[in-house]
Short mmCIF file of C-alpha atoms in Angstrom, two decimals:
data_model
loop_
_atom_site.label_atom_id
_atom_site.label_comp_id
_atom_site.label_asym_id
_atom_site.label_seq_id
_atom_site.Cartn_x
_atom_site.Cartn_y
_atom_site.Cartn_z
CA UNK A 1431 -4.61 21.05 5.47
CA UNK A 1432 -3.29 18.29 7.68
CA UNK A 1433 -2.47 14.76 6.59
CA UNK A 1434 -5.71 13.52 8.15
CA UNK A 1435 -7.66 15.59 5.58
CA UNK A 1436 -5.92 13.95 2.64
CA UNK A 1437 -7.60 11.28 0.58
CA UNK A 1438 -6.21 8.83 -1.98
CA UNK A 1439 -5.91 10.36 -5.44
CA UNK A 1440 -5.71 8.39 -8.68
CA UNK A 1441 -5.03 9.69 -12.17
CA UNK A 1442 -7.05 8.08 -14.96
CA UNK A 1443 -6.39 7.92 -18.66
CA UNK A 1444 -9.60 7.61 -20.62
CA UNK A 1445 -11.29 8.01 -23.97
CA UNK A 1446 -14.70 9.62 -24.51
CA UNK A 1447 -17.52 7.28 -25.50
CA UNK A 1448 -20.66 7.55 -27.57
CA UNK A 1449 -23.54 5.16 -28.15
CA UNK A 1450 -24.06 3.59 -31.55
CA UNK A 1451 -27.51 2.87 -33.03
CA UNK A 1452 -27.58 -0.49 -31.21
CA UNK A 1453 -27.00 1.16 -27.81
CA UNK A 1454 -23.42 -0.13 -27.60
CA UNK A 1455 -20.52 2.05 -26.53
CA UNK A 1456 -18.04 3.13 -29.20
CA UNK A 1457 -14.91 5.28 -28.90
CA UNK A 1458 -15.79 8.87 -29.77
CA UNK A 1459 -13.65 10.63 -32.37
CA UNK A 1460 -13.00 14.37 -32.24
CA UNK A 1461 -14.17 16.64 -35.11
CA UNK A 1462 -10.99 15.75 -37.05
CA UNK A 1463 -11.79 12.04 -36.78
CA UNK A 1464 -9.07 11.31 -34.21
CA UNK A 1465 -9.60 9.28 -31.05
CA UNK A 1466 -7.88 11.16 -28.26
CA UNK A 1467 -6.82 10.04 -24.79
CA UNK A 1468 -7.55 12.48 -21.96
CA UNK A 1469 -6.71 12.46 -18.25
CA UNK A 1470 -8.82 12.99 -15.15
CA UNK A 1471 -8.49 12.30 -11.47
CA UNK A 1472 -10.53 10.96 -8.65
CA UNK A 1473 -11.72 13.86 -6.56
CA UNK A 1474 -12.86 14.10 -2.98
CA UNK A 1475 -16.47 14.08 -4.17
CA UNK A 1476 -16.13 11.51 -6.98
CA UNK A 1477 -18.79 8.84 -6.48
CA UNK A 1478 -18.11 5.16 -7.15
CA UNK A 1479 -15.02 3.01 -6.94
CA UNK A 1480 -12.46 2.13 -9.60
CA UNK A 1481 -11.96 -1.63 -9.89
CA UNK A 1482 -10.37 -2.26 -13.30
CA UNK A 1483 -9.71 -0.78 -16.74
CA UNK A 1484 -12.76 -0.86 -18.98
CA UNK A 1485 -15.03 0.79 -16.42
CA UNK A 1486 -17.19 3.66 -17.61
CA UNK A 1487 -16.98 6.98 -15.77
CA UNK A 1488 -18.78 10.30 -16.08
CA UNK A 1489 -16.95 13.62 -16.26
CA UNK A 1490 -18.25 16.73 -14.54
CA UNK A 1491 -19.90 17.58 -17.90
CA UNK A 1492 -21.69 14.18 -17.96
CA UNK A 1493 -19.48 12.87 -20.77
CA UNK A 1494 -19.11 9.09 -20.64
CA UNK A 1495 -15.48 7.90 -20.81
CA UNK A 1496 -13.82 4.50 -20.64
CA UNK A 1497 -11.00 4.28 -18.11
CA UNK A 1498 -8.02 2.70 -19.86
CA UNK A 1499 -5.33 3.12 -17.20
CA UNK A 1500 -5.12 4.27 -13.59
CA UNK A 1501 -2.22 5.09 -11.29
CA UNK A 1502 -1.80 6.53 -7.82
CA UNK A 1503 -1.28 10.28 -8.04
CA UNK A 1504 0.43 12.54 -5.46
CA UNK A 1505 -2.13 14.39 -3.34
CA UNK A 1506 -0.25 17.67 -3.76
CA UNK A 1507 -0.59 17.40 -7.57
CA UNK A 1508 -4.33 16.75 -7.56
CA UNK A 1509 -5.22 20.18 -8.95
CA UNK A 1510 -3.29 19.44 -12.16
CA UNK A 1511 -6.14 17.21 -13.34
CA UNK A 1512 -9.91 17.66 -13.64
CA UNK A 1513 -11.91 15.44 -11.28
CA UNK A 1514 -14.39 12.85 -12.47
CA UNK A 1515 -17.98 13.12 -11.25
CA UNK A 1516 -18.71 9.41 -10.96
CA UNK A 1517 -17.13 6.03 -11.67
CA UNK A 1518 -19.76 3.54 -12.76
CA UNK A 1519 -19.80 -0.23 -12.30
CA UNK A 1520 -20.60 -0.57 -16.01
CA UNK A 1521 -17.90 -2.05 -18.26
CA UNK A 1522 -17.28 -1.68 -21.99
CA UNK A 1523 -16.93 -4.77 -24.19
CA UNK A 1524 -13.47 -6.42 -23.98
CA UNK A 1525 -12.86 -5.70 -27.70
CA UNK A 1526 -13.54 -1.98 -27.13
CA UNK A 1527 -11.18 -1.93 -24.14
CA UNK A 1528 -8.47 -3.57 -26.27
CA UNK A 1529 -8.97 -0.91 -28.96
CA UNK A 1530 -8.77 1.84 -26.31
CA UNK A 1531 -5.58 0.34 -24.81
CA UNK A 1532 -4.00 0.27 -28.28
CA UNK A 1533 -4.89 3.96 -28.61
CA UNK A 1534 -3.19 4.70 -25.27
CA UNK A 1535 -0.03 2.81 -26.28
CA UNK A 1536 0.17 4.80 -29.53
CA UNK A 1537 0.69 8.04 -27.57
CA UNK A 1538 3.58 6.61 -25.61
#
């Protein structure tokens, strides 16, 4: 694959979301009650554009996640991460983003 076939790749740190009874996003805990940070990447076929932390994205399994952090990722390392299906324009509440960022900082 030549350089002309390359595309920008970003790695995203995110936390799965779930809706509460009021239709508001909440951080989703795993079966042990822990809120875990996962990583994904932007793929060649990922729809949408990342603008800022707090955006909601969909995984290939249609799981909603909040993007907490993004950084440029080397093209040659793109297969180390699972691609996202779509990055939405929707944002989580600022208080939920703050909680998610605290969760990210706690893992180092």
